[in-house]
PDB file of C-alpha atoms in Angstrom:
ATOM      1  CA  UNK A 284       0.912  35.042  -6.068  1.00 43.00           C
ATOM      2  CA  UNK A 285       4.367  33.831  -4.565  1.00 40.00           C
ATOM      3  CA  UNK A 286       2.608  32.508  -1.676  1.00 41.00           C
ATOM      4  CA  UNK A 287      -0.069  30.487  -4.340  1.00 41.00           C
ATOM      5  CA  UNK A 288       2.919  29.193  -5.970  1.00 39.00           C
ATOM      6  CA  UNK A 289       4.483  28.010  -2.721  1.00 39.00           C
ATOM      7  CA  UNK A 290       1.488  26.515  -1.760  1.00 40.00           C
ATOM      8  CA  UNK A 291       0.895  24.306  -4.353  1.00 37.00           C
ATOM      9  CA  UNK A 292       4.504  22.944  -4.344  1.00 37.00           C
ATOM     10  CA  UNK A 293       4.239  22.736  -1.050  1.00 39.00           C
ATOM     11  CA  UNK A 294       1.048  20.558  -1.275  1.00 40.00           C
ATOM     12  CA  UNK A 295       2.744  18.764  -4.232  1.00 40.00           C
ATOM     13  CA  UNK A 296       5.354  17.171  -2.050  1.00 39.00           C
ATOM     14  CA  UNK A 297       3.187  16.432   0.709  1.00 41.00           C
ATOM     15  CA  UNK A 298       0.991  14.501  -1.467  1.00 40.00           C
ATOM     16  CA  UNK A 299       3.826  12.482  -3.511  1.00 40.00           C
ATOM     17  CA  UNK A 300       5.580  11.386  -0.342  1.00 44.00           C
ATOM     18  CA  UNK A 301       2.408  10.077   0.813  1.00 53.00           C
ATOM     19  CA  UNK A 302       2.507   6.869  -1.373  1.00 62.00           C
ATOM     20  CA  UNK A 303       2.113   3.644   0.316  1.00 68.00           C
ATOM     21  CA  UNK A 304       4.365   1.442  -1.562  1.00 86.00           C
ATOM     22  CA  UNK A 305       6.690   2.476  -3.829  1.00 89.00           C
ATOM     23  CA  UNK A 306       6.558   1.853  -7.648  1.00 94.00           C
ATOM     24  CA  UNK A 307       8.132  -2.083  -7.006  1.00 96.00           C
ATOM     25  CA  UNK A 308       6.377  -2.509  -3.877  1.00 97.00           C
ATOM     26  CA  UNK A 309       2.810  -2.118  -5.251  1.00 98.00           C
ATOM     27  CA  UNK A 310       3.830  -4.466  -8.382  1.00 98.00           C
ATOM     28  CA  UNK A 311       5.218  -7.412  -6.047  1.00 98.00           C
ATOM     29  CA  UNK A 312       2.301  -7.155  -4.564  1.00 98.00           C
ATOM     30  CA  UNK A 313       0.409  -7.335  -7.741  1.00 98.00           C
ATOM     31  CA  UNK A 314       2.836  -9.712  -9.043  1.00 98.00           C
ATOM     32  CA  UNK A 315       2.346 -12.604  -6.073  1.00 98.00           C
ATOM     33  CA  UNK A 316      -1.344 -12.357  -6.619  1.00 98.00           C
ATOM     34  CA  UNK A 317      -1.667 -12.556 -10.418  1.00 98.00           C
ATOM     35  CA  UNK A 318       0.281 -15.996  -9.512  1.00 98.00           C
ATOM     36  CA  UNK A 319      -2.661 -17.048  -7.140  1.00 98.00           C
ATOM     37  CA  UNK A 320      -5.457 -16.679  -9.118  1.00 98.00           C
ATOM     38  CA  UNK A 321      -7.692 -19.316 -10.198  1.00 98.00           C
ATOM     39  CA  UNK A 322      -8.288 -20.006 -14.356  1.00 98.00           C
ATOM     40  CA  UNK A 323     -12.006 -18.173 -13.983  1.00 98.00           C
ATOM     41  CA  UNK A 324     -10.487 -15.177 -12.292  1.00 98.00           C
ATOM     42  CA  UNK A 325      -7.593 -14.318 -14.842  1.00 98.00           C
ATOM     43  CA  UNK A 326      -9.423 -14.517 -17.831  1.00 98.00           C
ATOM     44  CA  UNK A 327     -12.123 -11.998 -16.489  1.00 98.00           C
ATOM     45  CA  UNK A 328      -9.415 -10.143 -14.947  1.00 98.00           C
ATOM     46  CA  UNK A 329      -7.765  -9.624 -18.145  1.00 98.00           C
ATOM     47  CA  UNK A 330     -10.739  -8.861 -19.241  1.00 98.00           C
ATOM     48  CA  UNK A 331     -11.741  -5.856 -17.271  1.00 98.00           C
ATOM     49  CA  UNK A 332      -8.042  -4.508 -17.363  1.00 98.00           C
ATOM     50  CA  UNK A 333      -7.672  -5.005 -21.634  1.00 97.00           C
ATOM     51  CA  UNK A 334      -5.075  -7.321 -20.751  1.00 93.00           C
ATOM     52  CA  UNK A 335      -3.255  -4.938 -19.186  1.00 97.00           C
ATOM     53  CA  UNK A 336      -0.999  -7.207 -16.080  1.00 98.00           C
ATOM     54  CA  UNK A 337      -2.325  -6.396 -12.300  1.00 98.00           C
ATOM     55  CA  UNK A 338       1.280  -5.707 -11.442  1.00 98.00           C
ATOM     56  CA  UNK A 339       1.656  -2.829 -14.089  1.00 97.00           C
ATOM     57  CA  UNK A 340      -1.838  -1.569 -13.225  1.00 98.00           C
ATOM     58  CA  UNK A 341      -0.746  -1.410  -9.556  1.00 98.00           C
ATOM     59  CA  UNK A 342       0.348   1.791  -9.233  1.00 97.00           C
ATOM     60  CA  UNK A 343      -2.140   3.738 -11.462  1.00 97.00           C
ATOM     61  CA  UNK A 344      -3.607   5.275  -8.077  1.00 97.00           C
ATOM     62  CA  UNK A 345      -0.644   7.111  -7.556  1.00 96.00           C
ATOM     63  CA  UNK A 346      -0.138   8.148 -10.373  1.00 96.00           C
ATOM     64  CA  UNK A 347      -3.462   9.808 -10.912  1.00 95.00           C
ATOM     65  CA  UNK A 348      -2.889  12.293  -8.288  1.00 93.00           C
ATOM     66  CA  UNK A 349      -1.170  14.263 -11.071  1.00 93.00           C
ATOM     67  CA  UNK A 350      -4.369  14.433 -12.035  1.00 95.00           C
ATOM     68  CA  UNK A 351      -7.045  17.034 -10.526  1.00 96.00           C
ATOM     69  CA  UNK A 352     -10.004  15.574 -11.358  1.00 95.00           C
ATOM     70  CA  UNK A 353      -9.500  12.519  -8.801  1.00 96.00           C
ATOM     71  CA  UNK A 354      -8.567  14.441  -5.954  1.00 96.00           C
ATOM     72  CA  UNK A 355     -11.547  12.661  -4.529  1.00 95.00           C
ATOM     73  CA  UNK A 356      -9.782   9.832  -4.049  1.00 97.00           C
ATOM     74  CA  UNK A 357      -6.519  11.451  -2.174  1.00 95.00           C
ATOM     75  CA  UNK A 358      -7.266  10.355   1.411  1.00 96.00           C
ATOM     76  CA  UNK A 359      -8.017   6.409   0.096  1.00 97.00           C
ATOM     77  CA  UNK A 360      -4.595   5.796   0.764  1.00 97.00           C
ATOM     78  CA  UNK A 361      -4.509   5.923   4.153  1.00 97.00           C
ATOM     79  CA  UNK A 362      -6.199   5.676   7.387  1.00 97.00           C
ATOM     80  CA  UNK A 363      -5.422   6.439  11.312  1.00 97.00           C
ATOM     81  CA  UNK A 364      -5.771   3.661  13.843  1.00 96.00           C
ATOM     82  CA  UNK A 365      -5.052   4.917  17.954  1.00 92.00           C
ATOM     83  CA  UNK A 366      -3.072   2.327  19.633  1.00 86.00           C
ATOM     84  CA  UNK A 367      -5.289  -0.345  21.133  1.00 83.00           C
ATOM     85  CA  UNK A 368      -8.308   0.842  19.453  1.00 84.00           C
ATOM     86  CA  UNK A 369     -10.074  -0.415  16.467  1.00 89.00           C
ATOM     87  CA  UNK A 370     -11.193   1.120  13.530  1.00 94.00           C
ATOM     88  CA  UNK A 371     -12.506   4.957  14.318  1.00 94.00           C
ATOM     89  CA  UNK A 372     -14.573   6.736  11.602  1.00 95.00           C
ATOM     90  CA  UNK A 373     -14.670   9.906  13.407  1.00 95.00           C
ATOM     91  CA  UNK A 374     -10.757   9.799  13.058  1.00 95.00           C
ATOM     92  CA  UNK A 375     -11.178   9.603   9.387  1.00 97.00           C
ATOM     93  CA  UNK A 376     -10.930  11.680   6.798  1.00 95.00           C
ATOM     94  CA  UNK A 377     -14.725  13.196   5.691  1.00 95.00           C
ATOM     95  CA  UNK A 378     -13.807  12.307   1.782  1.00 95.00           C
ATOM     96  CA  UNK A 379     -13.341   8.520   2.894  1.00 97.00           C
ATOM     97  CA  UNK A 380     -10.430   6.379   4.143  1.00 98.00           C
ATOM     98  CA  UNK A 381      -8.705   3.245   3.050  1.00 98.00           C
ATOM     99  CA  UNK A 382     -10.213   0.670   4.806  1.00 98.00           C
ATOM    100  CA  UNK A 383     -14.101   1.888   3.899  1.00 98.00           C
ATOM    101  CA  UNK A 384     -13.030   2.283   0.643  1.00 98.00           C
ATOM    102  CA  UNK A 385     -11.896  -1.074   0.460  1.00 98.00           C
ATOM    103  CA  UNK A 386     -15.120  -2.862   1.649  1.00 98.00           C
ATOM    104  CA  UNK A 387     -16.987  -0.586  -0.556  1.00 98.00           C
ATOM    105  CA  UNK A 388     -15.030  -1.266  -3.970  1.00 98.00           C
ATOM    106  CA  UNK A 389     -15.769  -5.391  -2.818  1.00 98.00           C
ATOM    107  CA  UNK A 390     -19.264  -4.473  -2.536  1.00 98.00           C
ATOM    108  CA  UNK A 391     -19.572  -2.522  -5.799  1.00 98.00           C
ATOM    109  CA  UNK A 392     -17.421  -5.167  -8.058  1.00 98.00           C
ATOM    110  CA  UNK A 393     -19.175  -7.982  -6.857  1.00 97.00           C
ATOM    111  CA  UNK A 394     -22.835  -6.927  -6.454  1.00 95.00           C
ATOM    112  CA  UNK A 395     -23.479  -3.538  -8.180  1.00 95.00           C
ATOM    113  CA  UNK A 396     -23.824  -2.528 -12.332  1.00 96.00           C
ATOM    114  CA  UNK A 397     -21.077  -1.197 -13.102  1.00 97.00           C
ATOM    115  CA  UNK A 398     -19.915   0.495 -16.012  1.00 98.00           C
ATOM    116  CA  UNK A 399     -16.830  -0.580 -17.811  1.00 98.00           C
ATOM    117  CA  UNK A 400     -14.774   2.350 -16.973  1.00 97.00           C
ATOM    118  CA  UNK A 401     -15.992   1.892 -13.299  1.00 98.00           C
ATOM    119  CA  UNK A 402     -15.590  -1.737 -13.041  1.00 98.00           C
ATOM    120  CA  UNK A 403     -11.714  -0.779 -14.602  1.00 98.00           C
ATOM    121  CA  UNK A 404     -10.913   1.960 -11.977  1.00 98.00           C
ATOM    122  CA  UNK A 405     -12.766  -0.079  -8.985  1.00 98.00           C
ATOM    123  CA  UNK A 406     -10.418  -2.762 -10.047  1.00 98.00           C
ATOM    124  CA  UNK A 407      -7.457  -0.376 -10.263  1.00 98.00           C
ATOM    125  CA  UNK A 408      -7.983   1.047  -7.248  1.00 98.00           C
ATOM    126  CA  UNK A 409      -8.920  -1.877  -5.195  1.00 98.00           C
ATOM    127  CA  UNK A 410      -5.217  -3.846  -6.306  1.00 98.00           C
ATOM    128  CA  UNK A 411      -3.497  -0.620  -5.244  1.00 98.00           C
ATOM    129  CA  UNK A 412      -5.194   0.151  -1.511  1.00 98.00           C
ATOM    130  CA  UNK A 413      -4.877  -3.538  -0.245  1.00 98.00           C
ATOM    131  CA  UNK A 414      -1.079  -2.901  -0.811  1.00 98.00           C
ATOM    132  CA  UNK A 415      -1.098   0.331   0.739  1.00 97.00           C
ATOM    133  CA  UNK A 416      -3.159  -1.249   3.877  1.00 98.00           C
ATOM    134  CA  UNK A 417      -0.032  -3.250   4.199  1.00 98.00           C
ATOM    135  CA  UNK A 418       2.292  -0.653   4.471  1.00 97.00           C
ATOM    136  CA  UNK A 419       2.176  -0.183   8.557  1.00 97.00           C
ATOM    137  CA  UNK A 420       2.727   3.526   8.143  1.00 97.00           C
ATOM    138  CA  UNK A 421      -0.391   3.928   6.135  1.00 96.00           C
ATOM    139  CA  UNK A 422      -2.226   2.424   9.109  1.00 96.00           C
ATOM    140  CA  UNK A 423      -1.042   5.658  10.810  1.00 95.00           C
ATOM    141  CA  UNK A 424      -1.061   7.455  14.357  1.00 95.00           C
ATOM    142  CA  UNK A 425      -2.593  10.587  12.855  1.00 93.00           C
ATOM    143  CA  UNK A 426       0.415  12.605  14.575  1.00 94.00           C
ATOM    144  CA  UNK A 427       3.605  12.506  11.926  1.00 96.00           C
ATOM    145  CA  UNK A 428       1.529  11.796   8.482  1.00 94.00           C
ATOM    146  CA  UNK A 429       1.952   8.637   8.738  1.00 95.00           C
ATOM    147  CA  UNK A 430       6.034   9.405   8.736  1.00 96.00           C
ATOM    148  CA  UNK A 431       6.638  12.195   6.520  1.00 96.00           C
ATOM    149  CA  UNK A 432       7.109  14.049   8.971  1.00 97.00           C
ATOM    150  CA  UNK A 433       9.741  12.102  10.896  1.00 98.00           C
ATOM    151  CA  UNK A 434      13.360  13.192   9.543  1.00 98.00           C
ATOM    152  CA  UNK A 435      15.719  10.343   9.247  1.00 98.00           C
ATOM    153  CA  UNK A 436      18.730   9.796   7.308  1.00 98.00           C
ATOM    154  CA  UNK A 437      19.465   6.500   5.937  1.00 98.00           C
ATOM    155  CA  UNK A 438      22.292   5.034   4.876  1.00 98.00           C
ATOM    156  CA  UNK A 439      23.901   9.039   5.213  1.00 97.00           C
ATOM    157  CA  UNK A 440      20.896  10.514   3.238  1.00 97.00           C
ATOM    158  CA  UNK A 441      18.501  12.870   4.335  1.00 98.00           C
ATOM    159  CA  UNK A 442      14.752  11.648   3.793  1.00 98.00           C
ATOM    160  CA  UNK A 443      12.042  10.842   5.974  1.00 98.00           C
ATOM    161  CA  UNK A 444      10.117   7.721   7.697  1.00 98.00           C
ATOM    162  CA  UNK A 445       7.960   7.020   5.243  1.00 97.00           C
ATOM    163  CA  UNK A 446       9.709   7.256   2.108  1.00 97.00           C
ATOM    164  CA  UNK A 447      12.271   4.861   4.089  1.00 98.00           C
ATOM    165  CA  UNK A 448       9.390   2.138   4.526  1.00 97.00           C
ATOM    166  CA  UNK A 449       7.988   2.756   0.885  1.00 95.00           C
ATOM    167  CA  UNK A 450      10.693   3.123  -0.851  1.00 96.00           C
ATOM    168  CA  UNK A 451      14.462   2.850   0.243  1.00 97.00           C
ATOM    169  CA  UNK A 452      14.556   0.050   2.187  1.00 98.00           C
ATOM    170  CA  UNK A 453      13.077  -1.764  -1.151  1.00 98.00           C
ATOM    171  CA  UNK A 454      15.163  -0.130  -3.577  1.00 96.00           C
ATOM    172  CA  UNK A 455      18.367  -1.352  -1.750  1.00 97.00           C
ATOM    173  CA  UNK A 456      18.029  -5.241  -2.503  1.00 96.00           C
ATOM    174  CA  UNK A 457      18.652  -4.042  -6.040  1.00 97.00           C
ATOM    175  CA  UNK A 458      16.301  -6.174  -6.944  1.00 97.00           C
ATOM    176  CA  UNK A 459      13.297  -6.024  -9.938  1.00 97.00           C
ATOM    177  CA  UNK A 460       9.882  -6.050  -8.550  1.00 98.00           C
ATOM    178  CA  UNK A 461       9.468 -10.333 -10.162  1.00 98.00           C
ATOM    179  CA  UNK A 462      12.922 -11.187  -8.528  1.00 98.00           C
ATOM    180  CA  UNK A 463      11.741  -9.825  -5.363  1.00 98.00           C
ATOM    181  CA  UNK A 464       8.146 -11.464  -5.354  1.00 98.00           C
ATOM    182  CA  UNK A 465       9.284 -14.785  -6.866  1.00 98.00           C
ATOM    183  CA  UNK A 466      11.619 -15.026  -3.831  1.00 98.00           C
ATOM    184  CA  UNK A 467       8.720 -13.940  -1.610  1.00 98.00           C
ATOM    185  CA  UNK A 468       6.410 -16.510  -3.560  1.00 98.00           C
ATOM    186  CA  UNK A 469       8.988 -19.126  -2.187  1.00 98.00           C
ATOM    187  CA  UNK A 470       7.403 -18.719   1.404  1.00 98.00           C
ATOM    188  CA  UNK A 471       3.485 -19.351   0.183  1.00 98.00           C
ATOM    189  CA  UNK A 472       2.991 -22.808   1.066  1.00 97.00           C
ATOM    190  CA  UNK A 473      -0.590 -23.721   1.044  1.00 97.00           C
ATOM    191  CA  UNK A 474      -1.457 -23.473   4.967  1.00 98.00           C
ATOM    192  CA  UNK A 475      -0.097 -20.092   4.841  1.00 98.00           C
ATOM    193  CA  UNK A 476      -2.398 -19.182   1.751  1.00 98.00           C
ATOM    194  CA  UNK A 477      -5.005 -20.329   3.837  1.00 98.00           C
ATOM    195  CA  UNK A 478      -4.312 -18.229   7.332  1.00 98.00           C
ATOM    196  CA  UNK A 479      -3.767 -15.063   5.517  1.00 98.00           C
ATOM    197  CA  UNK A 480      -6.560 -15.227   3.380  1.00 98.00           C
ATOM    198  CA  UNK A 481      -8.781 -16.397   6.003  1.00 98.00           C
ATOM    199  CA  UNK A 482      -8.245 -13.179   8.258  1.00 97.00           C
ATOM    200  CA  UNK A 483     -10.664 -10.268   7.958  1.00 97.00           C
ATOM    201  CA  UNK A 484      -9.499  -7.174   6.695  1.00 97.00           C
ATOM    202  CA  UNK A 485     -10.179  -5.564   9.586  1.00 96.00           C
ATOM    203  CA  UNK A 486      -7.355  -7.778  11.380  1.00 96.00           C
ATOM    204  CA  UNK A 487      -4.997  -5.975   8.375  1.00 97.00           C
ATOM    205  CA  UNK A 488      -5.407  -2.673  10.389  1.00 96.00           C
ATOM    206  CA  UNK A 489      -4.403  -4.171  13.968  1.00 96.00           C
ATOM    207  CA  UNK A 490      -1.095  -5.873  11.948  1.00 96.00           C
ATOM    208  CA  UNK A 491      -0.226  -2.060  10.741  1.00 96.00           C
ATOM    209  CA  UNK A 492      -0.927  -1.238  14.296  1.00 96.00           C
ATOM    210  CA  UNK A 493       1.586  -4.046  16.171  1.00 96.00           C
ATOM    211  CA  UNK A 494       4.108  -3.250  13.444  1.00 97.00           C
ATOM    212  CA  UNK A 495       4.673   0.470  14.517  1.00 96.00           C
ATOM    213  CA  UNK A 496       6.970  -0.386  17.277  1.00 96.00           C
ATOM    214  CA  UNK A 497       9.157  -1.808  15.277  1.00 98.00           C
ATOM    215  CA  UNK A 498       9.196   0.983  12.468  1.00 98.00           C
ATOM    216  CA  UNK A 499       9.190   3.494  15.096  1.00 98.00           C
ATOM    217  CA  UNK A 500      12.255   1.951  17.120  1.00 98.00           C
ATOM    218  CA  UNK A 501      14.473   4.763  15.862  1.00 98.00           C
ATOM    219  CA  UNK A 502      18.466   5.586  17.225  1.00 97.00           C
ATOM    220  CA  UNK A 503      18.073   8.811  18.708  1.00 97.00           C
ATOM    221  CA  UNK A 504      20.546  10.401  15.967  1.00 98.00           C
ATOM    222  CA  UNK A 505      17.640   9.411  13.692  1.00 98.00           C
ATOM    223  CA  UNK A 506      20.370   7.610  11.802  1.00 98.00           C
ATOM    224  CA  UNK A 507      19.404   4.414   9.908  1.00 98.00           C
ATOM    225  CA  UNK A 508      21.517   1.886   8.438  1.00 97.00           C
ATOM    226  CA  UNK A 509      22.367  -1.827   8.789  1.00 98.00           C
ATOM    227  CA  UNK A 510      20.959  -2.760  12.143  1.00 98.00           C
ATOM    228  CA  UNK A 511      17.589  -1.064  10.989  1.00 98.00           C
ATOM    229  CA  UNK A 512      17.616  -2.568   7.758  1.00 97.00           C
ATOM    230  CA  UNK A 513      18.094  -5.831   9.609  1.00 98.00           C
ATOM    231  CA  UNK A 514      15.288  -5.618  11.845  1.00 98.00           C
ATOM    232  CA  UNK A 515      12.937  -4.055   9.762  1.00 98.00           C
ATOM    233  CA  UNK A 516      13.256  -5.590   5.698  1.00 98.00           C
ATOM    234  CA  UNK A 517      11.865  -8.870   7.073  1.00 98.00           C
ATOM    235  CA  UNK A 518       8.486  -7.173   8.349  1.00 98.00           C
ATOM    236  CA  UNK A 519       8.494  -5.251   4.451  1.00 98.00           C
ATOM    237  CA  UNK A 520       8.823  -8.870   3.089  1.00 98.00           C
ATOM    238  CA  UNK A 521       5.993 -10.442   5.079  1.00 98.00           C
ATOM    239  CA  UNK A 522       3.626  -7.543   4.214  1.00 98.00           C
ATOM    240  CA  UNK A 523       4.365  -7.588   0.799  1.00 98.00           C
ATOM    241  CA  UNK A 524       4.061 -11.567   0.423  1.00 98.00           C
ATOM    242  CA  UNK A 525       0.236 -11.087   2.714  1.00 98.00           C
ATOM    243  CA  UNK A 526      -0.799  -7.960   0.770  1.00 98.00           C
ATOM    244  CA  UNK A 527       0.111 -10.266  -2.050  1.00 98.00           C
ATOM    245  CA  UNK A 528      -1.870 -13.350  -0.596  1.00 98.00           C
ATOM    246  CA  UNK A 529      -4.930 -11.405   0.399  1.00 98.00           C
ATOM    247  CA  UNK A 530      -5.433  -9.830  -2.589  1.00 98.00           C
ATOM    248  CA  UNK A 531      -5.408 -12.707  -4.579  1.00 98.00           C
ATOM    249  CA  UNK A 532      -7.790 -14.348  -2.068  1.00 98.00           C
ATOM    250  CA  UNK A 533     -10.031 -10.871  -2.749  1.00 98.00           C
ATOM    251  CA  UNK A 534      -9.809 -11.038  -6.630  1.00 98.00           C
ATOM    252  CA  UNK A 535     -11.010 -14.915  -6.606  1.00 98.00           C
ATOM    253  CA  UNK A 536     -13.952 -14.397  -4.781  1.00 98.00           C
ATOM    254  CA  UNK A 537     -15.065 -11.200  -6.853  1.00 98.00           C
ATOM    255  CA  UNK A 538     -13.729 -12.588 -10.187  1.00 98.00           C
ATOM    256  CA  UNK A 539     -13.919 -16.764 -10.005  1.00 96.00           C
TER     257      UNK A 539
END
């Protein structure tokens, strides 16, 4: 019974340090596209979501892991990409990855009937995995768990790699999730817009993939504070601002 117990806590803070994004990472993502949609899109956007904002419904994959009944959907997070290879599928995990599930949820929204409550989660879940495919550790070596299992301390704290990238590095601009993307917004001038949305998704994964050097360029004290937050903050801003970009690009052609 102790053993069960363990387990499942055990399991439980595997799983909830596995989040791409944190909470305000998923909604500037959210937040840059809602500002990039056309007129068509956001009224059947709001539409599908009962008006509910696609920043505020960013995050509702993560936080239906509490929730049994979608375990499913656990490994849609993430997917591992080898070094100078390209997408793998016998790398992948047999319940689906997040790059498949990606393309499939496109498919499904744009072509397939739907009901509402599946055209709502698609939606859902299809805002939420095209920020975690721009989180560079969710694009991951299939060694470390995509960083949780790399100890670090930042800043003096104990954590890990991943929750570093997701979360901390974020959290220490002390800045709300629209401060954060309107000053991200700043950088979208139209020719931009129109190179990130123009490259496939499968380009996303060998981004992730060129970006690991740089989130893997750790002091050997495994001690991470200004210098790293120097280097490695502008790479979180030009993911989010794509991730942001891209999706909006994604959301127009299923939605406008």
């Amino acid at each position: 019974m102790k053993k069960s117990i363990a387990a499942f806590f055990l399991s439980t803070v595997i799983i909830f340090q596995s989040f791409g994004w944190g909470q305000n990472g998923h909604r500037v993502v959210g937040q840059i596209a809602a500002w990039h949609l056309s007129k068509k899109a956001k009224r059947n956007i709001a539409a599908v979501l009962e008006n509910e904002s696609i920043p505020m419904v960013a995050n509702w994959m993560d936080q239906i892991r509490s929730d049994r009944a979608y375990d499913y959907a656990y490994s849609w997070h993430f997917l591992t990409v080898h070094k100078g290879k390209g997408y793998e599928p016998h790398l992948q995990d047999e319940r689906g990855d997040a790059y498949q599930t990606l393309l499939r949820l496109i498919e499904e929204l744009k072509n397939k009937p739907l009901s509402f409550k599946k055209k709502q989660e698609n939606l859902k879940m299809l805002i939420h995995i095209v920020g975690d495919l721009h989180q560079p550790l969710h694009v991951g070596t299939g060694e470390d768990m995509g960083g949780n299992k790399v100890d670090v301390y930042y800043f003096n704290q104990k954590t890990n790699l991943h929750t570093v990238w997701d979360t901390k590095m974020i959290e220490r601009q002390h800045l709300s999730y629209t401060e954060l993307a309107k000053h991200l917004n700043n950088r979208a001038s139209k020719d931009k817009i129109k190179k990130l949305q123009a490259a496939p998704i499968e380009s996303w994964l060998e981004e992730a993939v060129s970006l690991r050097k740089y989130v893997y360029d750790l002091p050997e004290n495994k001690k991470l504070s200004y210098e790293y937050d120097y280097k490695c903050f502008p790479i979180i801003e030009n993911q989010l601002l794509a991730g942001g970009i891209r999706l909006a690009g994604i959301l127009n052609d299923i939605y406008g």
